[in-house]
Short mmCIF file of N, CA and C and ligand atoms in Angstrom, two decimals:
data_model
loop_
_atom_site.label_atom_id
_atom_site.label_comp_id
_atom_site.label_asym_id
_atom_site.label_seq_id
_atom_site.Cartn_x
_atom_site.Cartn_y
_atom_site.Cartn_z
N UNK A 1 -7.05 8.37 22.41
CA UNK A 1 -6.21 8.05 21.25
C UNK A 1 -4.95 8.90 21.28
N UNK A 2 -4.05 8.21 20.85
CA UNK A 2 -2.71 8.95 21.02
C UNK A 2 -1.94 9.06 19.54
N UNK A 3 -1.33 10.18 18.78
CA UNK A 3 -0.89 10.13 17.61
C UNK A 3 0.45 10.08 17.53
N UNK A 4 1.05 9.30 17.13
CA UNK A 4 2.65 9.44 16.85
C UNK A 4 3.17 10.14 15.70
N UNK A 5 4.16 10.59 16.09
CA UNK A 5 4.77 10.74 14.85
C UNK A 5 6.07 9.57 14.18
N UNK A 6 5.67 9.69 13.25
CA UNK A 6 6.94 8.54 12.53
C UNK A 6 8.05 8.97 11.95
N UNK A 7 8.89 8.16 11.93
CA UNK A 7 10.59 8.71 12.28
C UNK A 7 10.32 8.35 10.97
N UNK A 8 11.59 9.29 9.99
CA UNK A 8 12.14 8.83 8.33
C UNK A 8 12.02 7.54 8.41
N UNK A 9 12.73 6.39 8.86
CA UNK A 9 12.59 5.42 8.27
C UNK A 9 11.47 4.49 8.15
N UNK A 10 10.39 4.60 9.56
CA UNK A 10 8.91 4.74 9.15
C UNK A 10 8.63 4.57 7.89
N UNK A 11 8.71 5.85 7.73
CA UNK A 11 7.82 6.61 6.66
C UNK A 11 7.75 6.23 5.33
N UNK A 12 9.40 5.73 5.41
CA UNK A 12 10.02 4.97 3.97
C UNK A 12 9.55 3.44 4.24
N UNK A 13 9.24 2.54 5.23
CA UNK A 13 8.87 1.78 5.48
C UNK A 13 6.95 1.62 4.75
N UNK A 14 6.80 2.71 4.97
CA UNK A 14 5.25 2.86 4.75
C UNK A 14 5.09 3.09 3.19
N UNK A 15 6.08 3.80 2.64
CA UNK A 15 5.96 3.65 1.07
C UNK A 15 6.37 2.41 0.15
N UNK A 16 7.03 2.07 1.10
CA UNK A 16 8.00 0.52 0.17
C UNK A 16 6.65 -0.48 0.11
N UNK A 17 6.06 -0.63 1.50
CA UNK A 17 4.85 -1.39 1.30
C UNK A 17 3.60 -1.00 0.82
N UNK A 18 3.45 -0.02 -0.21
CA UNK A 18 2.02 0.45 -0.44
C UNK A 18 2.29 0.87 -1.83
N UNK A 19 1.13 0.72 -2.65
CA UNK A 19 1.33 1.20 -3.68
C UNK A 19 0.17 2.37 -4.21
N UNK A 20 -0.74 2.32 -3.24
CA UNK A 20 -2.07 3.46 -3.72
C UNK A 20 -1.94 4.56 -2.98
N UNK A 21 -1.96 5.72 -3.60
CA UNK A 21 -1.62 6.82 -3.00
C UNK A 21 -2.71 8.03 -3.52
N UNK A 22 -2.80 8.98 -2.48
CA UNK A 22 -3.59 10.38 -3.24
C UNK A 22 -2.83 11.27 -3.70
N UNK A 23 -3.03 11.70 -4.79
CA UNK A 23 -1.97 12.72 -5.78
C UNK A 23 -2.53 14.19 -5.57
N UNK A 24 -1.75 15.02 -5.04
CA UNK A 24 -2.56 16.35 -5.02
C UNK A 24 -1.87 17.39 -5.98
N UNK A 25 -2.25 18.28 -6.74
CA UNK A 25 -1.35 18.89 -7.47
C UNK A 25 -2.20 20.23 -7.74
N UNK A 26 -2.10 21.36 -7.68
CA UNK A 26 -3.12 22.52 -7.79
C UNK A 26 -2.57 23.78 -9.02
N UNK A 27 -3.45 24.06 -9.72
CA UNK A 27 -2.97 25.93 -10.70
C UNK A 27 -4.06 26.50 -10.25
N UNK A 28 -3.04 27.57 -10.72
CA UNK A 28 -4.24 29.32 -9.94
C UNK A 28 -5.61 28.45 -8.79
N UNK A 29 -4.28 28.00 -8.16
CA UNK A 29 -5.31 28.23 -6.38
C UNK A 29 -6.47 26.73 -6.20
N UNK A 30 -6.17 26.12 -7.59
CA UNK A 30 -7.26 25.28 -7.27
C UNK A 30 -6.88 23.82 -7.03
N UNK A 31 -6.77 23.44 -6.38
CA UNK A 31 -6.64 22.11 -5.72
C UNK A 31 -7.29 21.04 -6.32
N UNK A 32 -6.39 19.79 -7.25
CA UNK A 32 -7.53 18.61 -7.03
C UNK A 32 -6.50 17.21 -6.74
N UNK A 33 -7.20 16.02 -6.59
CA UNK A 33 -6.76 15.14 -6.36
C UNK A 33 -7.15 14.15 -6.62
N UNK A 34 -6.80 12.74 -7.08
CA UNK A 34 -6.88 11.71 -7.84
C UNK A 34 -5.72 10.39 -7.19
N UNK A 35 -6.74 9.27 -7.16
CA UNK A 35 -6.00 8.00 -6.77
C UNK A 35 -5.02 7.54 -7.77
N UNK A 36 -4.12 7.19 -7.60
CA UNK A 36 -2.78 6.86 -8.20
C UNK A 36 -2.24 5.59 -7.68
N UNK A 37 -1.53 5.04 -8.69
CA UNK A 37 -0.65 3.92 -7.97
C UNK A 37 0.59 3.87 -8.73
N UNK A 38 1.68 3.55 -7.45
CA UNK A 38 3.22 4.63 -7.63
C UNK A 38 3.50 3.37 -7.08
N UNK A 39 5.27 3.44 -7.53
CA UNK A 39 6.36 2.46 -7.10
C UNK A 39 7.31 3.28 -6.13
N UNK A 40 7.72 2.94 -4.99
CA UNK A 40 8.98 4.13 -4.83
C UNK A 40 10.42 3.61 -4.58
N UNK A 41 11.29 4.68 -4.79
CA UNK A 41 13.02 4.19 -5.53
C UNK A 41 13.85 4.67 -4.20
N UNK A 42 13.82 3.28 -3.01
CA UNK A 42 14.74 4.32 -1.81
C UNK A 42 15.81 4.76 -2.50
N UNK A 43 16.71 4.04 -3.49
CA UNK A 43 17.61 5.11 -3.29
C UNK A 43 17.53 6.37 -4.39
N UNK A 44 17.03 6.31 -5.09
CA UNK A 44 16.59 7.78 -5.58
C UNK A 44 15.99 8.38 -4.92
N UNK A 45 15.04 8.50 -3.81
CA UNK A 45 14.22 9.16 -2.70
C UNK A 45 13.34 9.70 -3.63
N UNK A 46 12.26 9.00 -4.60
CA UNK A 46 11.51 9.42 -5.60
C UNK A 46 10.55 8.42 -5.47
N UNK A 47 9.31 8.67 -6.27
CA UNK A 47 7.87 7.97 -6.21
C UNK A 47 7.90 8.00 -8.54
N UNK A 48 8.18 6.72 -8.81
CA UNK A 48 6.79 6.50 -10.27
C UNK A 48 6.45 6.17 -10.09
N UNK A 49 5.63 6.53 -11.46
CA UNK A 49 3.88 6.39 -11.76
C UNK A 49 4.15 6.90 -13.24
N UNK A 50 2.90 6.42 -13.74
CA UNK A 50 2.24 6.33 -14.73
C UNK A 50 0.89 6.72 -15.30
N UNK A 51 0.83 7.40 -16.35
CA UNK A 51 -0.58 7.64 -16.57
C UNK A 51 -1.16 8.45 -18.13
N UNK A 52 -2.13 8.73 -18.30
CA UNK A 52 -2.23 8.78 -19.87
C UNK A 52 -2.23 10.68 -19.51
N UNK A 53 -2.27 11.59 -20.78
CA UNK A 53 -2.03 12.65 -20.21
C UNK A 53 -3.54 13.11 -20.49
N UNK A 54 -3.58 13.76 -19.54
CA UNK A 54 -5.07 14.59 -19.30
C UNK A 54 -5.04 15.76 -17.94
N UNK A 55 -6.09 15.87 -17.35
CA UNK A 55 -6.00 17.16 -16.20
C UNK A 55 -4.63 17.27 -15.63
N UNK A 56 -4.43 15.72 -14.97
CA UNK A 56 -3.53 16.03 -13.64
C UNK A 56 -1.92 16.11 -14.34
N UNK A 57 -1.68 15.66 -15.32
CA UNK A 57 -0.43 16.09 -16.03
C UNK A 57 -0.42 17.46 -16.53
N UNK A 58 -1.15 17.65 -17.36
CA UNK A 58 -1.22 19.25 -17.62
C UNK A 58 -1.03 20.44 -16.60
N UNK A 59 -1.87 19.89 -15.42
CA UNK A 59 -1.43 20.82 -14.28
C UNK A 59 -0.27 20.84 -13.72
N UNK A 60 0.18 19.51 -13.60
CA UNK A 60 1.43 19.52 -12.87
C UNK A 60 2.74 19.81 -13.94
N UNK A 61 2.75 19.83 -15.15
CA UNK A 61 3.48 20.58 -16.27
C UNK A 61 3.52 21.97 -15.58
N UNK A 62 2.28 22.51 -15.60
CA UNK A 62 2.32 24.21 -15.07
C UNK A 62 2.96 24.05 -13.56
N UNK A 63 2.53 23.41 -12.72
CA UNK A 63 2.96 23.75 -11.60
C UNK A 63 3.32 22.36 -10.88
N UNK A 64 4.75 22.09 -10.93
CA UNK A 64 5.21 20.84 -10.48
C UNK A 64 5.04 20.06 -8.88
N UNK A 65 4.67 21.73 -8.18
CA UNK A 65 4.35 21.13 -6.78
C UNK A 65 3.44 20.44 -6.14
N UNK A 66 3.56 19.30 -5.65
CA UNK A 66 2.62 18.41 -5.25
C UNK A 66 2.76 17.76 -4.21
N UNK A 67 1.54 17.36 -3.19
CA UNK A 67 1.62 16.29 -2.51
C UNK A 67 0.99 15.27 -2.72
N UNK A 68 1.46 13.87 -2.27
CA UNK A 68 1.27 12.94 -1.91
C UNK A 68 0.61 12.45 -0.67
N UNK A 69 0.03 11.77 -0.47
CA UNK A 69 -0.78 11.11 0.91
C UNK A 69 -0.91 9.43 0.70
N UNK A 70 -0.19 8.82 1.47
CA UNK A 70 -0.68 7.25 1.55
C UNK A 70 -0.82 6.67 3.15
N UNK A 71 -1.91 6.43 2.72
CA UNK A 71 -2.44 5.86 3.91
C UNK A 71 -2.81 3.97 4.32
N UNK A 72 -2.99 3.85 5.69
CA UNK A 72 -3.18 2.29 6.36
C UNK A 72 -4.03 2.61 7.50
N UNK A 73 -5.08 2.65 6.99
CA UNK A 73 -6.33 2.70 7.87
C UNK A 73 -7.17 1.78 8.24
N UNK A 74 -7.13 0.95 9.64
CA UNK A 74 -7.83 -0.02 9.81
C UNK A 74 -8.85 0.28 10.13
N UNK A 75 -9.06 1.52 11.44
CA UNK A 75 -10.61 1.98 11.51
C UNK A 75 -10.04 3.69 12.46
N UNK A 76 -11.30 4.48 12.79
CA UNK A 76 -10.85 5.61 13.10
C UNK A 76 -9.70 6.26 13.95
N UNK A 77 -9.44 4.63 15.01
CA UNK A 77 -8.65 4.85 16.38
C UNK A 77 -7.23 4.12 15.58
N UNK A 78 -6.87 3.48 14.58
CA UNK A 78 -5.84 2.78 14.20
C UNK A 78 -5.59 3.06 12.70
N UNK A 79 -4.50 3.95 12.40
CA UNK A 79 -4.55 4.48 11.25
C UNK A 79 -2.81 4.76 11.33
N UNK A 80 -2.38 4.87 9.94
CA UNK A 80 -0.86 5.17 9.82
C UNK A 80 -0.87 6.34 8.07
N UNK A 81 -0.43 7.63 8.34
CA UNK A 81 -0.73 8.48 6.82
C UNK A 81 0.87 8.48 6.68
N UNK A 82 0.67 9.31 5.64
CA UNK A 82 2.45 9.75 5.18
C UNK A 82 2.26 10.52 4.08
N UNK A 83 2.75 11.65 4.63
CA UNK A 83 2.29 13.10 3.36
C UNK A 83 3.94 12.98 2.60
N UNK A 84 3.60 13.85 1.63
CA UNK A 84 5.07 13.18 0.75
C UNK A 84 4.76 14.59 0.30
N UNK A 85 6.22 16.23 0.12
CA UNK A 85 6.04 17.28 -0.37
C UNK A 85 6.93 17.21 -1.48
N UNK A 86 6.57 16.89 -3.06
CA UNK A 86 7.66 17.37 -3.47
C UNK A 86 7.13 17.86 -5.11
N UNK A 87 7.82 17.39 -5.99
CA UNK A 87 8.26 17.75 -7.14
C UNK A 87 7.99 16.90 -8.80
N UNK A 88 6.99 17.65 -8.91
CA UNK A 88 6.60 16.63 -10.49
C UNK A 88 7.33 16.45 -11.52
N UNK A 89 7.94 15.41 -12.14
CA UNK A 89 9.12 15.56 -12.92
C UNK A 89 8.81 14.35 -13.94
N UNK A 90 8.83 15.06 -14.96
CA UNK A 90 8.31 13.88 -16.35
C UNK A 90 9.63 13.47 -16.81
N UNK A 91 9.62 11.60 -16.95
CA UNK A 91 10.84 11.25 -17.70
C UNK A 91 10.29 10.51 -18.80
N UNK A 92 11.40 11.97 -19.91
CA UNK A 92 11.34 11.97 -21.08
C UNK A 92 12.00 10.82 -21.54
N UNK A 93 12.04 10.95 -22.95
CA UNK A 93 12.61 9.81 -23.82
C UNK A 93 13.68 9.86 -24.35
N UNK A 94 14.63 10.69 -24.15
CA UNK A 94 16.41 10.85 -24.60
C UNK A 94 16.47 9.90 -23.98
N UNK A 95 18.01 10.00 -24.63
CA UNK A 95 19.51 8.81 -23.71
C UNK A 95 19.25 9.76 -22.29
N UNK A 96 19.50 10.68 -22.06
CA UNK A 96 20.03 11.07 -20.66
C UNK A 96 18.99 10.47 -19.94
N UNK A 97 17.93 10.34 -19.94
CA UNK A 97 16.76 9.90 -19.31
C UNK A 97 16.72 8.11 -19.28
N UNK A 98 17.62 7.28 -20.02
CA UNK A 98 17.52 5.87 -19.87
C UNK A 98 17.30 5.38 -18.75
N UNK A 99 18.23 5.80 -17.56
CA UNK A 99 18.46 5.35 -16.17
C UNK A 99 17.17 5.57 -15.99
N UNK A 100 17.21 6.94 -15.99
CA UNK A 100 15.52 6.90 -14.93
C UNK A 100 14.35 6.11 -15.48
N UNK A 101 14.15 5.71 -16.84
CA UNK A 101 13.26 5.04 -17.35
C UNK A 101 13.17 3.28 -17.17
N UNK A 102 14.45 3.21 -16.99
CA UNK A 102 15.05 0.96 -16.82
C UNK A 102 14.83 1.16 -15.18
N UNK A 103 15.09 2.15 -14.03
CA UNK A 103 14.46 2.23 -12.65
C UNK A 103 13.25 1.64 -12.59
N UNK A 104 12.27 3.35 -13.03
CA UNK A 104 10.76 3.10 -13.32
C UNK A 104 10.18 1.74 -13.95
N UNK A 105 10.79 1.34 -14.55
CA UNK A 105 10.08 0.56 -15.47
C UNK A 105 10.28 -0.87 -14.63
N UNK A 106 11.46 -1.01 -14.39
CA UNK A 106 11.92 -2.24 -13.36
C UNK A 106 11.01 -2.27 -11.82
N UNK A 107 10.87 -1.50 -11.20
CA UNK A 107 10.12 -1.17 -9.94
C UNK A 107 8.88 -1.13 -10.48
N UNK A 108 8.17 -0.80 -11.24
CA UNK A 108 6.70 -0.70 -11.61
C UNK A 108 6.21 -2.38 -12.04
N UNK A 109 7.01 -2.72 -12.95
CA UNK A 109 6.66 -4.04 -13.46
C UNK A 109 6.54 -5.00 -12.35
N UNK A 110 7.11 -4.50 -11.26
CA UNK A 110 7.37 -5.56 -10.17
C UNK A 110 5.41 -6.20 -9.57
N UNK A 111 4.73 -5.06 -10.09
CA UNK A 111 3.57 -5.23 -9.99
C UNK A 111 2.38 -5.56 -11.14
N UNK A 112 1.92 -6.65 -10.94
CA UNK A 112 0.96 -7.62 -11.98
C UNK A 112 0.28 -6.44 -12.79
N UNK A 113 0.13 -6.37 -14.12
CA UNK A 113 -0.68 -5.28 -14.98
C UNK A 113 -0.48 -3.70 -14.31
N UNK A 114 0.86 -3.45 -14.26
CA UNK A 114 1.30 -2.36 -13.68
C UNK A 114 0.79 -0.90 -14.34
N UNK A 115 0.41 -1.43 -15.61
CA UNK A 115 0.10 -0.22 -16.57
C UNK A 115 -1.42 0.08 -16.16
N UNK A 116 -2.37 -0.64 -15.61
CA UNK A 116 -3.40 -0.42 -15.38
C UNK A 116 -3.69 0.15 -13.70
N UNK A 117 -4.53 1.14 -14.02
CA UNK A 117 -5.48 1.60 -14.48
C UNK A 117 -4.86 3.15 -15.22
N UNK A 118 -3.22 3.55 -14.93
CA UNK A 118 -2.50 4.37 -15.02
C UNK A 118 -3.19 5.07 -17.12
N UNK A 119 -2.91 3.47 -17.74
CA UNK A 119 -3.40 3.80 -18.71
C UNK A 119 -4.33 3.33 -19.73
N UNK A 120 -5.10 3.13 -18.89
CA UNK A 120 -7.05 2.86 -19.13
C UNK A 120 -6.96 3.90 -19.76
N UNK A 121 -7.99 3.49 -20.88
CA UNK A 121 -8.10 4.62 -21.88
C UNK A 121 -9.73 5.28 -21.31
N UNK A 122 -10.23 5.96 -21.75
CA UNK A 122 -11.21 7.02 -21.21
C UNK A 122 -12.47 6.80 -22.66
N UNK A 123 -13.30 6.49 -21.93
CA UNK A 123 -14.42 6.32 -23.10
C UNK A 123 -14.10 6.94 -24.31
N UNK A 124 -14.01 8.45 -24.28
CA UNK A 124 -14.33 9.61 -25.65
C UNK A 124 -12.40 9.87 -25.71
N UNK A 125 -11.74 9.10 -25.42
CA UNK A 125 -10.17 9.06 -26.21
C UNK A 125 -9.87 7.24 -27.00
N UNK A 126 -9.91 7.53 -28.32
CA UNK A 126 -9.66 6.60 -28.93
C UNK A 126 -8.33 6.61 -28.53
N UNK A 127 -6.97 6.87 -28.78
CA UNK A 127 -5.10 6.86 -28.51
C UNK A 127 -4.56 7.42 -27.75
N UNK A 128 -4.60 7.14 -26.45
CA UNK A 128 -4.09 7.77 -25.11
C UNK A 128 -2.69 8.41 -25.07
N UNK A 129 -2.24 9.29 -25.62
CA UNK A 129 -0.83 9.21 -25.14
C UNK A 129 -0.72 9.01 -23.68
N UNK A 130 0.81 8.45 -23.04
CA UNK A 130 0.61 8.04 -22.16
C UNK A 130 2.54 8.60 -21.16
N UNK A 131 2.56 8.90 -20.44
CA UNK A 131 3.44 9.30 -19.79
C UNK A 131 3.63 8.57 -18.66
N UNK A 132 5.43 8.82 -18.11
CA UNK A 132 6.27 8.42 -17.15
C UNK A 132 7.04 8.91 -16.18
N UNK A 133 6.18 9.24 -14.99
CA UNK A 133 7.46 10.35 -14.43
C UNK A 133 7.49 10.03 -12.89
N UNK A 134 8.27 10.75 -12.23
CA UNK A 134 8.91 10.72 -10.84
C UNK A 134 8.02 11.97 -10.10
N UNK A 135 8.18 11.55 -9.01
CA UNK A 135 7.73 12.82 -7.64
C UNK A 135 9.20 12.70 -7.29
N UNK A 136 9.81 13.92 -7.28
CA UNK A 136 10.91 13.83 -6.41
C UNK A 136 10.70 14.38 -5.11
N UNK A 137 10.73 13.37 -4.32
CA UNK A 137 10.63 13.76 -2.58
C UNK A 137 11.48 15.30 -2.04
N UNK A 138 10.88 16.04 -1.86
CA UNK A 138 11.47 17.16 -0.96
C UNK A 138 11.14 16.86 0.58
N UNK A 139 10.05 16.43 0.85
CA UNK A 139 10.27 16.11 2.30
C UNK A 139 9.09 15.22 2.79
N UNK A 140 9.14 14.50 3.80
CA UNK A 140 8.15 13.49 4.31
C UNK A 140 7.60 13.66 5.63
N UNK A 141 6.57 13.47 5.84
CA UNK A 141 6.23 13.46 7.32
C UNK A 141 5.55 11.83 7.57
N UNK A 142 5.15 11.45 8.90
CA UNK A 142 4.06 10.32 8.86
C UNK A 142 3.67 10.48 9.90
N UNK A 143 2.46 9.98 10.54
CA UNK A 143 1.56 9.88 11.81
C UNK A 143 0.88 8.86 12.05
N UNK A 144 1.07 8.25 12.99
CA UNK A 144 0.63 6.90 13.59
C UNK A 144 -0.91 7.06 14.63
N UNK A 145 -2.00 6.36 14.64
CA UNK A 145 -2.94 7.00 16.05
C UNK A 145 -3.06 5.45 16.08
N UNK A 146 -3.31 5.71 17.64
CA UNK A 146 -3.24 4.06 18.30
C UNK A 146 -4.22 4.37 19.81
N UNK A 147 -5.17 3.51 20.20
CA UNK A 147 -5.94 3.73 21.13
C UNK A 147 -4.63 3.91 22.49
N UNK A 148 -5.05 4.27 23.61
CA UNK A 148 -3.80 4.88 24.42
C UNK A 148 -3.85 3.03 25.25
N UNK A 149 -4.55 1.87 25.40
CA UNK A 149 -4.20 1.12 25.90
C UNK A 149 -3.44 0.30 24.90
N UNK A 150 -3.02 0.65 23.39
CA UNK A 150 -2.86 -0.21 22.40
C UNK A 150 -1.25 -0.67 22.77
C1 FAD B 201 -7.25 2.55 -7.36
C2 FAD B 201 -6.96 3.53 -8.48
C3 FAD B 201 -5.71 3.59 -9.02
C4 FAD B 201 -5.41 4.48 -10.05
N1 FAD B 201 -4.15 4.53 -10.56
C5 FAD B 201 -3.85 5.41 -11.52
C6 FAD B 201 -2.51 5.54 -12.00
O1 FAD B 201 -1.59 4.85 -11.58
N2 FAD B 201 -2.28 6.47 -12.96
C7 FAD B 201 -3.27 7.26 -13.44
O2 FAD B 201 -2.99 8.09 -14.31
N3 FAD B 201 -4.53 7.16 -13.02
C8 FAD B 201 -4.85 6.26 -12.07
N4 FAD B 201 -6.13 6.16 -11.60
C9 FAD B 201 -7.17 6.99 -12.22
C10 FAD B 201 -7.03 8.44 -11.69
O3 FAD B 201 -7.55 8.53 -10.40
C11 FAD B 201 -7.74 9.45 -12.61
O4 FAD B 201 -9.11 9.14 -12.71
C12 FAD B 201 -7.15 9.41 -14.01
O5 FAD B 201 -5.75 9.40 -13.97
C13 FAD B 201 -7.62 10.60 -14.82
O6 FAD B 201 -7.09 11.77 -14.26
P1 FAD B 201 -6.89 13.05 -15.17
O7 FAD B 201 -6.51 14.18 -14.31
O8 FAD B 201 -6.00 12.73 -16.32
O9 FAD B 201 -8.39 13.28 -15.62
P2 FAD B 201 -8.98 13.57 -17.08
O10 FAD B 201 -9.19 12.28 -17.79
O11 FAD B 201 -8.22 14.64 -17.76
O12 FAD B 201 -10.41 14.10 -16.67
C14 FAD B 201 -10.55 15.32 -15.96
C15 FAD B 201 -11.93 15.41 -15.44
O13 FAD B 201 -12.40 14.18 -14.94
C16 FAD B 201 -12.63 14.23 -13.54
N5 FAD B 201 -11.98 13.05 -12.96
C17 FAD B 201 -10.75 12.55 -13.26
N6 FAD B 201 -10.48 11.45 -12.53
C18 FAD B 201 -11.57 11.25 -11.76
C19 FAD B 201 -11.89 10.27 -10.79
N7 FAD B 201 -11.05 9.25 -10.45
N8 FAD B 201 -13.08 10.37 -10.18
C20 FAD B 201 -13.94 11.37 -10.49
N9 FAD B 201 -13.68 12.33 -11.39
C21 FAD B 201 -12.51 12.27 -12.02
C22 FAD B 201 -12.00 15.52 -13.07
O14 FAD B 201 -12.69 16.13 -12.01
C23 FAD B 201 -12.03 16.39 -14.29
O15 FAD B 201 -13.27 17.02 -14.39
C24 FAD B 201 -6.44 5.32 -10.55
C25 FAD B 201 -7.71 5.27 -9.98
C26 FAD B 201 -7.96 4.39 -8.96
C27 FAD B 201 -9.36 4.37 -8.34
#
């Protein structure tokens, strides 16, 4: 098996077509992660999403750094990832924040019941508040593995 690496536009290739991603976001040292589904804005070089607030917002309030992982895995020898390093950033509800909200909201809708599962309510929460925000991309990698006769 042979692993490639994937050039930027790859990589952006690999986000435009995918929408399920792993969200990693960690405080004081502890790491967790949760399936997500994100829109991404080439030309903002940013990832929304959506979701009601609970663990993984709270953490990433404290500590905005996060990665991303989306993957195209057909089986162990044929696989394509794309780690995404960047920056948790909640868009609020002022005027200054319109743009980024008619983006998000335009790119997200593009997908059937876009709000779901983002904001499925949780058995023991009767009124979800519910939030809107960006990953701002600081940097990308991707990796390709392909059998060596492929
Ligand atoms: C295909 C798919 C797409 C999803 N898309 C979104 C999305 O776009 N936006 C979104 O907000 N959520 C999405 N979810 C749900 C998401 O993975 C989380 O379960 C949810 O957001 C709650 O996370 P939280 O940190 O707010 O947990 P909280 O509700 O605050 O609960 C925290 C506690 O629950 C546990 N927990 C939380 N989530 C899970 C889980 N999935 N499995 C096991 N234990 C868990 C944690 O370990 C922790 O103990 C998606 C899930 C799937 C499977």
């Amino acid at each position: 098996m042979l692993i490639h690496e994937l050039n930027p536009s790859d990589c952006v290739d690999v986000l435009s077509r995918n929408h399920l991603a792993r969200l990693g976001c960690s405080r004081y040292d502890q790491p967790y992660i949760v399936p997500i589904l994100f829109s991404f804005d080439l030309e903002r070089h940013c990832l929304y999403a959506f979701s009601t607030i609970g663990q993984k917002i709270a953490w990433m309030r404290e500590n905005p750094k996060v990665c991303v992982e989306v993957e195209e895995i057909g089986d162990k020898n044929h696989w394509l990832t794309v780690l995404v390093i960047g920056r948790y950033d909640e868009i609020q509800q002022d005027p200054e924040q319109a743009d980024a909200r008619t983006r998000a909201g335009h790119l997200l809708q593009q997908r059937r019941e876009w709000w779901l599962p983002g904001a499925a309510r949780v058995e023991s929460v009767e009124h979800p508040d519910v939030v809107l925000y960006r990953i701002q991309i600081d940097r990308m990698t991707g990796r390709r593995a392909a059998r060596d006769r492929d």
